Amino acid sequence: AVTLRLSDVESLQLEGIKFELFYQGESHSVKMSVLGKQHAANGACAALAAKELFPQLSFSLIAKGLESY
């Protein structure tokens, strides 16, 4: 089973959001320049889809990709 979760979702006001993203025992701090905590959940879903569709991508690279969104 695939395990993906996020925690510690925090609003940075006009600077965006930050959260911890966990996948299969790895974790990464992610900061996104988007407003609204819902975007963190959407980002986590995007990360899961990316990892499942492209298993050769590292989780670290996916987390960095979320930050550039």
PDB file of C-alpha atoms in Angstrom:
ATOM      1  CA  ALA A   1       0.000   0.000   0.000  1.00  0.00           C
ATOM      2  CA  VAL A   2       1.146   3.503  -0.770  1.00  0.00           C
ATOM      3  CA  THR A   3       1.457   5.799   2.220  1.00  0.00           C
ATOM      4  CA  LEU A   4       1.288   9.545   1.618  1.00  0.00           C
ATOM      5  CA  ARG A   5       0.325  12.111   4.198  1.00  0.00           C
ATOM      6  CA  LEU A   6       0.897  15.707   5.084  1.00  0.00           C
ATOM      7  CA  SER A   7       1.030  17.416   8.431  1.00  0.00           C
ATOM      8  CA  ASP A   8       1.833  20.720  10.078  1.00  0.00           C
ATOM      9  CA  VAL A   9       0.063  22.723   7.380  1.00  0.00           C
ATOM     10  CA  GLU A  10       0.706  26.379   8.144  1.00  0.00           C
ATOM     11  CA  SER A  11      -0.389  29.556   6.432  1.00  0.00           C
ATOM     12  CA  LEU A  12       2.397  32.037   5.774  1.00  0.00           C
ATOM     13  CA  GLN A  13      -0.170  34.729   5.016  1.00  0.00           C
ATOM     14  CA  LEU A  14       0.619  36.372   1.656  1.00  0.00           C
ATOM     15  CA  GLU A  15       3.849  34.346   1.292  1.00  0.00           C
ATOM     16  CA  GLY A  16       1.982  31.060   0.831  1.00  0.00           C
ATOM     17  CA  ILE A  17       1.871  27.838   2.863  1.00  0.00           C
ATOM     18  CA  LYS A  18       4.271  25.288   4.267  1.00  0.00           C
ATOM     19  CA  PHE A  19       3.774  21.691   5.324  1.00  0.00           C
ATOM     20  CA  GLU A  20       5.518  18.383   5.913  1.00  0.00           C
ATOM     21  CA  LEU A  21       4.971  15.784   3.211  1.00  0.00           C
ATOM     22  CA  PHE A  22       5.574  12.099   4.048  1.00  0.00           C
ATOM     23  CA  TYR A  23       5.836   9.295   1.488  1.00  0.00           C
ATOM     24  CA  GLN A  24       6.833   5.687   2.189  1.00  0.00           C
ATOM     25  CA  GLY A  25       8.958   6.601   5.232  1.00  0.00           C
ATOM     26  CA  GLU A  26      10.569   9.719   3.704  1.00  0.00           C
ATOM     27  CA  SER A  27       9.632  13.254   4.660  1.00  0.00           C
ATOM     28  CA  HIS A  28      10.215  16.680   3.164  1.00  0.00           C
ATOM     29  CA  SER A  29       9.362  20.200   4.261  1.00  0.00           C
ATOM     30  CA  VAL A  30       7.547  21.959   1.430  1.00  0.00           C
ATOM     31  CA  LYS A  31       6.854  25.668   1.018  1.00  0.00           C
ATOM     32  CA  MET A  32       4.477  26.690  -1.749  1.00  0.00           C
ATOM     33  CA  SER A  33       3.817  30.251  -2.890  1.00  0.00           C
ATOM     34  CA  VAL A  34       0.072  29.717  -3.091  1.00  0.00           C
ATOM     35  CA  LEU A  35      -2.656  30.965  -0.799  1.00  0.00           C
ATOM     36  CA  GLY A  36      -4.928  28.603   1.099  1.00  0.00           C
ATOM     37  CA  LYS A  37      -4.341  25.422   3.053  1.00  0.00           C
ATOM     38  CA  GLN A  38      -6.418  23.425   0.560  1.00  0.00           C
ATOM     39  CA  HIS A  39      -3.523  23.776  -1.867  1.00  0.00           C
ATOM     40  CA  ALA A  40      -1.391  21.645   0.465  1.00  0.00           C
ATOM     41  CA  ALA A  41      -3.838  18.761   0.130  1.00  0.00           C
ATOM     42  CA  ASN A  42      -3.949  19.250  -3.631  1.00  0.00           C
ATOM     43  CA  GLY A  43      -0.137  19.278  -3.705  1.00  0.00           C
ATOM     44  CA  ALA A  44       0.011  16.033  -1.752  1.00  0.00           C
ATOM     45  CA  CYS A  45      -2.367  14.399  -4.226  1.00  0.00           C
ATOM     46  CA  ALA A  46      -0.256  15.670  -7.108  1.00  0.00           C
ATOM     47  CA  ALA A  47       2.863  14.237  -5.464  1.00  0.00           C
ATOM     48  CA  LEU A  48       1.234  10.838  -5.090  1.00  0.00           C
ATOM     49  CA  ALA A  49       0.073  10.837  -8.702  1.00  0.00           C
ATOM     50  CA  ALA A  50       3.524  11.873  -9.946  1.00  0.00           C
ATOM     51  CA  LYS A  51       5.291   9.159  -7.947  1.00  0.00           C
ATOM     52  CA  GLU A  52       2.857   6.475  -9.063  1.00  0.00           C
ATOM     53  CA  LEU A  53       2.940   7.515 -12.740  1.00  0.00           C
ATOM     54  CA  PHE A  54       6.703   8.072 -12.828  1.00  0.00           C
ATOM     55  CA  PRO A  55       8.285   5.787 -10.217  1.00  0.00           C
ATOM     56  CA  GLN A  56      11.769   6.713 -11.430  1.00  0.00           C
ATOM     57  CA  LEU A  57      11.295  10.262 -10.050  1.00  0.00           C
ATOM     58  CA  SER A  58      12.724  10.735  -6.588  1.00  0.00           C
ATOM     59  CA  PHE A  59      10.439  11.942  -3.851  1.00  0.00           C
ATOM     60  CA  SER A  60      12.918  14.767  -3.217  1.00  0.00           C
ATOM     61  CA  LEU A  61      12.558  15.968  -6.821  1.00  0.00           C
ATOM     62  CA  ILE A  62       8.769  15.849  -6.571  1.00  0.00           C
ATOM     63  CA  ALA A  63       8.830  17.906  -3.339  1.00  0.00           C
ATOM     64  CA  LYS A  64      11.051  20.497  -5.049  1.00  0.00           C
ATOM     65  CA  GLY A  65       8.624  20.583  -7.963  1.00  0.00           C
ATOM     66  CA  LEU A  66       5.757  21.388  -5.601  1.00  0.00           C
ATOM     67  CA  GLU A  67       7.751  24.309  -4.228  1.00  0.00           C
ATOM     68  CA  SER A  68       8.209  25.782  -7.694  1.00  0.00           C
ATOM     69  CA  TYR A  69       4.456  25.757  -8.337  1.00  0.00           C
TER      70      TYR A  69
END
